Amino acid sequence: MPRNVLLLVSRLLLAALFFPSGFHALADIAGTSGYFAGLGLPLPTLVAWATGLFELIAGLAILVGFKTPIVALLLAAFCVAAGFIGHYGQGGGDPTLTFLHSQMLMKDIAIAGGFLALAVVGAGAYSLDGRAFGVGADVT
């Protein structure tokens, strides 16, 4: 499959996680802030708004390929931080929950790896970045 098509598909798949998550976090700010309060984070309502807006805007930027290297680096850092804050050491002694949280942590780390790769190679020709910098002529 051509390189630019694969980059488009990778952006679509990654954005499919963050854009809807940000939308849902903002649509249920009480539930989102309750989750953050349960994790012991200070100012959970502010964290909920900031997280929801970040996921929504960054997810949209990845989707359309806007400032992809910068946004991908920010999302990679976000994934690692969110994984450790939300999943490391969680489970409360329940082996099933402990396993689930350890898998979720590893998933977040793996997604960060995908964002790091995207930051290195860029968004490809089928993106705003590709069009803005003249890369769009090579649409193989």
Coordinates of N, CA and C in Angstrom, one line a residue:
M1 N 0.9 -1.2 0.0 CA 0.0 0.0 0.0 C 0.9 1.2 0.0
P2 N 0.5 2.3 -0.7 CA 1.4 3.5 -0.8 C 1.5 4.2 0.6
R3 N 2.7 4.7 0.7 CA 3.1 5.4 2.0 C 2.1 6.4 2.5
N4 N 1.6 7.3 1.6 CA 0.7 8.4 2.0 C -0.7 7.9 2.4
V5 N -1.1 6.8 1.7 CA -2.4 6.2 2.1 C -2.2 5.6 3.6
L6 N -1.1 4.9 3.8 CA -0.9 4.3 5.2 C -0.8 5.4 6.2
L7 N -0.2 6.6 5.9 CA -0.1 7.7 6.9 C -1.5 8.2 7.1
L8 N -2.3 8.3 6.1 CA -3.7 8.8 6.3 C -4.5 7.8 7.2
V9 N -4.4 6.5 6.9 CA -5.1 5.5 7.7 C -4.6 5.6 9.1
S10 N -3.3 5.7 9.4 CA -2.8 5.8 10.7 C -3.3 7.0 11.5
R11 N -3.4 8.1 10.8 CA -4.0 9.3 11.4 C -5.4 9.2 11.7
L12 N -6.2 8.5 10.8 CA -7.6 8.3 11.1 C -7.8 7.4 12.3
L13 N -7.0 6.3 12.4 CA -7.1 5.4 13.5 C -6.7 6.1 14.8
L14 N -5.7 6.8 14.8 CA -5.3 7.5 16.1 C -6.3 8.6 16.4
A15 N -6.8 9.3 15.5 CA -7.8 10.4 15.7 C -9.1 9.8 16.2
A16 N -9.4 8.5 15.8 CA -10.6 7.9 16.2 C -10.6 7.6 17.7
L17 N -9.5 7.6 18.3 CA -9.4 7.4 19.8 C -9.6 8.7 20.5
F18 N -9.0 9.8 20.0 CA -8.9 11.0 20.8 C -10.0 12.0 20.5
F19 N -10.4 12.2 19.3 CA -11.5 13.2 19.0 C -12.8 12.8 19.7
P20 N -13.3 11.5 19.6 CA -14.5 11.2 20.3 C -14.3 11.2 21.8
S21 N -13.1 10.8 22.3 CA -12.9 10.9 23.7 C -13.0 12.3 24.3
G22 N -12.4 13.2 23.6 CA -12.5 14.6 24.0 C -14.0 15.1 24.0
F23 N -14.7 14.7 22.9 CA -16.1 15.1 22.8 C -16.9 14.6 24.0
H24 N -16.7 13.3 24.3 CA -17.5 12.7 25.4 C -17.1 13.3 26.7
A25 N -15.8 13.6 26.9 CA -15.4 14.2 28.2 C -16.0 15.5 28.4
L26 N -16.1 16.3 27.3 CA -16.8 17.6 27.5 C -18.3 17.5 27.6
A27 N -18.9 16.5 26.9 CA -20.3 16.3 27.0 C -20.8 15.9 28.4
D28 N -19.9 15.2 29.1 CA -20.2 14.7 30.5 C -19.1 15.2 31.5
I29 N -19.1 16.5 31.6 CA -18.0 17.1 32.4 C -18.1 16.7 33.9
A30 N -19.3 16.5 34.4 CA -19.5 16.0 35.7 C -18.9 14.6 35.9
G31 N -19.1 13.7 35.0 CA -18.6 12.4 35.1 C -17.1 12.4 34.9
T32 N -16.6 13.2 34.0 CA -15.2 13.3 33.7 C -14.4 13.8 35.0
S33 N -15.0 14.9 35.5 CA -14.3 15.5 36.7 C -14.5 14.5 37.9
G34 N -15.5 13.7 38.0 CA -15.7 12.7 39.0 C -14.6 11.7 38.9
Y35 N -14.3 11.3 37.7 CA -13.2 10.3 37.5 C -11.9 10.9 37.9
F36 N -11.6 12.1 37.6 CA -10.3 12.7 37.9 C -10.3 12.9 39.5
A37 N -11.4 13.3 40.1 CA -11.4 13.4 41.5 C -11.1 12.1 42.2
G38 N -11.7 11.0 41.6 CA -11.4 9.7 42.1 C -9.9 9.2 42.0
L39 N -9.2 9.8 41.1 CA -7.8 9.6 41.0 C -7.0 10.4 41.9
G40 N -7.6 11.4 42.6 CA -7.0 12.2 43.5 C -6.3 13.5 42.9
L41 N -6.7 13.8 41.7 CA -6.1 15.0 41.0 C -6.7 16.2 41.6
P42 N -5.9 17.3 41.8 CA -6.4 18.5 42.2 C -7.2 19.2 41.1
L43 N -8.2 20.1 41.5 CA -9.0 20.8 40.6 C -9.6 19.9 39.5
P44 N -10.3 18.9 39.8 CA -10.7 17.9 38.8 C -11.6 18.5 37.7
T45 N -12.4 19.5 38.0 CA -13.2 20.1 37.0 C -12.4 20.8 35.9
L46 N -11.4 21.5 36.4 CA -10.5 22.2 35.5 C -9.7 21.2 34.7
V47 N -9.2 20.1 35.3 CA -8.5 19.1 34.6 C -9.4 18.4 33.6
A48 N -10.7 18.2 33.9 CA -11.6 17.6 33.0 C -11.8 18.5 31.7
W49 N -12.0 19.8 31.9 CA -12.1 20.7 30.8 C -10.9 20.7 29.9
A50 N -9.7 20.8 30.6 CA -8.4 20.9 29.9 C -8.2 19.6 29.1
T51 N -8.4 18.5 29.7 CA -8.2 17.2 29.1 C -9.2 17.0 27.9
G52 N -10.4 17.3 28.1 CA -11.4 17.2 27.0 C -11.1 18.1 25.8
L53 N -10.8 19.3 26.1 CA -10.4 20.2 25.0 C -9.1 19.8 24.3
F54 N -8.1 19.4 25.1 CA -6.9 18.9 24.5 C -7.2 17.7 23.5
E55 N -7.9 16.7 24.0 CA -8.2 15.5 23.2 C -9.0 15.9 22.0
L56 N -9.9 16.7 22.1 CA -10.8 17.1 21.0 C -9.9 17.9 19.9
I57 N -9.2 18.9 20.4 CA -8.4 19.7 19.4 C -7.3 18.9 18.8
A58 N -6.5 18.2 19.7 CA -5.4 17.4 19.2 C -5.9 16.3 18.3
G59 N -7.0 15.7 18.6 CA -7.5 14.6 17.8 C -7.9 15.1 16.4
L60 N -8.5 16.3 16.4 CA -8.9 16.9 15.1 C -7.6 17.3 14.3
A61 N -6.6 17.8 15.0 CA -5.4 18.2 14.3 C -4.7 17.0 13.6
I62 N -4.7 15.9 14.4 CA -4.1 14.6 13.8 C -5.0 14.2 12.6
L63 N -6.3 14.2 12.8 CA -7.2 13.8 11.7 C -7.0 14.5 10.4
V64 N -6.8 15.8 10.5 CA -6.6 16.6 9.2 C -5.1 16.8 8.9
G65 N -4.2 16.4 9.8 CA -2.8 16.5 9.5 C -2.3 17.9 9.6
F66 N -2.6 18.6 10.7 CA -2.2 20.0 10.9 C -1.2 20.0 12.0
K67 N 0.0 20.6 11.7 CA 1.1 20.7 12.7 C 1.4 19.3 13.3
T68 N 1.4 18.3 12.5 CA 1.4 16.9 12.9 C 2.6 16.6 13.8
P69 N 3.9 16.9 13.5 CA 5.0 16.5 14.4 C 4.8 17.1 15.8
I70 N 4.4 18.3 15.9 CA 4.2 18.9 17.2 C 3.1 18.3 18.0
V71 N 1.9 18.2 17.3 CA 0.8 17.6 18.0 C 1.0 16.1 18.3
A72 N 1.7 15.4 17.5 CA 2.0 14.0 17.7 C 2.9 13.8 19.0
L73 N 3.9 14.7 19.1 CA 4.7 14.7 20.3 C 4.0 15.0 21.5
L74 N 3.1 16.0 21.5 CA 2.2 16.3 22.6 C 1.3 15.1 23.0
L75 N 0.7 14.5 22.0 CA -0.1 13.4 22.3 C 0.7 12.2 22.8
A76 N 1.9 12.0 22.4 CA 2.7 10.9 22.9 C 3.0 11.1 24.4
A77 N 3.3 12.3 24.7 CA 3.6 12.7 26.2 C 2.3 12.5 27.0
F78 N 1.2 12.9 26.4 CA -0.1 12.8 27.0 C -0.5 11.4 27.3
C79 N -0.2 10.5 26.3 CA -0.5 9.1 26.5 C 0.3 8.4 27.6
V80 N 1.5 8.7 27.7 CA 2.4 8.2 28.7 C 1.9 8.7 30.1
A81 N 1.7 10.0 30.2 CA 1.2 10.6 31.5 C -0.1 10.0 31.9
A82 N -1.1 10.0 30.9 CA -2.4 9.5 31.2 C -2.3 8.0 31.6
G83 N -1.5 7.2 31.0 CA -1.3 5.8 31.3 C -0.8 5.6 32.7
F84 N 0.2 6.4 33.1 CA 0.7 6.2 34.5 C -0.2 6.8 35.5
I85 N -0.9 7.9 35.2 CA -1.8 8.5 36.2 C -3.0 7.6 36.4
G86 N -3.6 7.1 35.2 CA -4.8 6.4 35.3 C -4.7 4.9 35.5
H87 N -3.6 4.3 35.3 CA -3.5 2.9 35.3 C -2.4 2.3 36.2
Y88 N -1.3 2.9 36.4 CA -0.2 2.4 37.1 C -0.6 2.1 38.6
G89 N -0.4 0.9 39.0 CA -0.8 0.6 40.4 C -2.2 0.5 40.7
Q90 N -3.1 0.5 39.7 CA -4.5 0.5 40.0 C -5.0 -1.0 40.0
G91 N -6.1 -1.2 40.6 CA -6.7 -2.5 40.6 C -7.2 -2.9 42.0
G92 N -6.7 -2.2 43.0 CA -7.1 -2.4 44.4 C -7.0 -3.9 44.9
G93 N -6.0 -4.6 44.5 CA -5.9 -6.0 45.0 C -6.7 -7.0 44.2
D94 N -7.5 -6.6 43.3 CA -8.3 -7.5 42.5 C -7.4 -7.9 41.3
P95 N -7.1 -9.2 41.2 CA -6.2 -9.6 40.1 C -6.7 -9.3 38.7
T96 N -8.0 -9.4 38.5 CA -8.5 -9.1 37.2 C -8.4 -7.6 36.9
L97 N -8.7 -6.8 37.9 CA -8.6 -5.3 37.6 C -7.1 -4.9 37.5
T98 N -6.3 -5.5 38.3 CA -4.8 -5.2 38.2 C -4.3 -5.6 36.8
F99 N -4.7 -6.8 36.3 CA -4.3 -7.2 34.9 C -4.9 -6.2 33.9
L100 N -6.1 -5.8 34.0 CA -6.8 -4.9 33.1 C -6.0 -3.6 33.1
H101 N -5.7 -3.0 34.2 CA -5.0 -1.7 34.3 C -3.6 -1.8 33.7
S102 N -2.9 -3.0 34.0 CA -1.6 -3.1 33.4 C -1.6 -3.2 31.9
Q103 N -2.6 -3.8 31.4 CA -2.8 -3.9 29.9 C -3.2 -2.5 29.3
M104 N -4.0 -1.7 30.1 CA -4.3 -0.4 29.6 C -3.1 0.5 29.6
L105 N -2.2 0.4 30.6 CA -1.0 1.1 30.7 C -0.1 0.8 29.5
M106 N 0.0 -0.5 29.2 CA 0.8 -0.8 28.0 C 0.2 -0.4 26.7
K107 N -1.1 -0.4 26.6 CA -1.8 0.2 25.4 C -1.5 1.7 25.3
D108 N -1.5 2.4 26.3 CA -1.2 3.8 26.3 C 0.3 4.1 25.8
I109 N 1.2 3.2 26.3 CA 2.6 3.4 25.9 C 2.7 3.0 24.5
A110 N 2.0 2.0 24.0 CA 2.1 1.6 22.6 C 1.5 2.7 21.7
I111 N 0.5 3.3 22.1 CA -0.1 4.4 21.3 C 0.9 5.6 21.2
A112 N 1.6 5.9 22.4 CA 2.6 6.9 22.4 C 3.7 6.6 21.3
G113 N 4.0 5.3 21.2 CA 5.0 4.9 20.1 C 4.5 5.2 18.8
G114 N 3.2 5.0 18.5 CA 2.6 5.3 17.2 C 2.7 6.8 16.9
F115 N 2.4 7.6 18.0 CA 2.5 9.1 17.8 C 4.0 9.5 17.6
L116 N 4.9 8.9 18.2 CA 6.3 9.2 18.0 C 6.7 8.9 16.6
A117 N 6.3 7.8 16.0 CA 6.6 7.5 14.6 C 5.9 8.5 13.7
L118 N 4.7 8.9 14.0 CA 4.0 9.9 13.2 C 4.7 11.2 13.3
A119 N 5.3 11.6 14.4 CA 6.0 12.8 14.6 C 7.3 12.8 13.7
V120 N 7.9 11.7 13.6 CA 9.1 11.6 12.8 C 8.8 11.6 11.3
V121 N 7.8 10.9 10.8 CA 7.6 10.8 9.4 C 6.7 11.9 8.8
G122 N 5.9 12.5 9.7 CA 4.9 13.5 9.3 C 3.6 12.9 8.9
A123 N 2.7 13.8 8.4 CA 1.4 13.5 8.1 C 1.2 12.9 6.7
G124 N 2.1 13.1 5.8 CA 2.0 12.6 4.5 C 1.3 13.6 3.6
A125 N 1.1 13.3 2.3 CA 0.6 14.2 1.3 C -0.9 14.5 1.5
Y126 N -1.6 13.5 2.0 CA -3.1 13.7 2.2 C -3.3 14.4 3.6
S127 N -2.8 15.6 3.7 CA -3.0 16.3 5.0 C -2.8 17.8 4.7
L128 N -3.2 18.6 5.7 CA -2.9 20.0 5.6 C -1.4 20.3 5.6
D129 N -0.7 19.6 6.4 CA 0.8 19.8 6.4 C 1.4 19.5 5.0
G130 N 1.0 18.4 4.4 CA 1.5 18.0 3.1 C 1.2 19.1 2.0
R131 N 0.0 19.6 2.1 CA -0.4 20.6 1.1 C 0.3 21.9 1.4
A132 N 0.5 22.3 2.6 CA 1.1 23.6 3.0 C 2.5 23.7 2.6
F133 N 3.2 22.5 2.7 CA 4.7 22.6 2.4 C 5.0 22.0 1.1
G134 N 4.1 21.8 0.2 CA 4.4 21.4 -1.2 C 4.6 19.9 -1.3
V135 N 4.3 19.1 -0.2 CA 4.5 17.7 -0.3 C 3.4 17.0 -1.1
G136 N 2.3 17.7 -1.2 CA 1.1 17.2 -1.9 C 1.3 16.7 -3.3
A137 N 2.3 17.2 -4.0 CA 2.5 16.8 -5.4 C 2.8 15.3 -5.5
D138 N 3.4 14.7 -4.5 CA 3.8 13.3 -4.5 C 2.7 12.5 -3.7
V139 N 1.7 12.1 -4.4 CA 0.5 11.4 -3.7 C 0.5 9.9 -4.0
T140 N 1.7 9.3 -3.9 CA 1.8 7.9 -4.1 C 1.4 7.1 -2.9

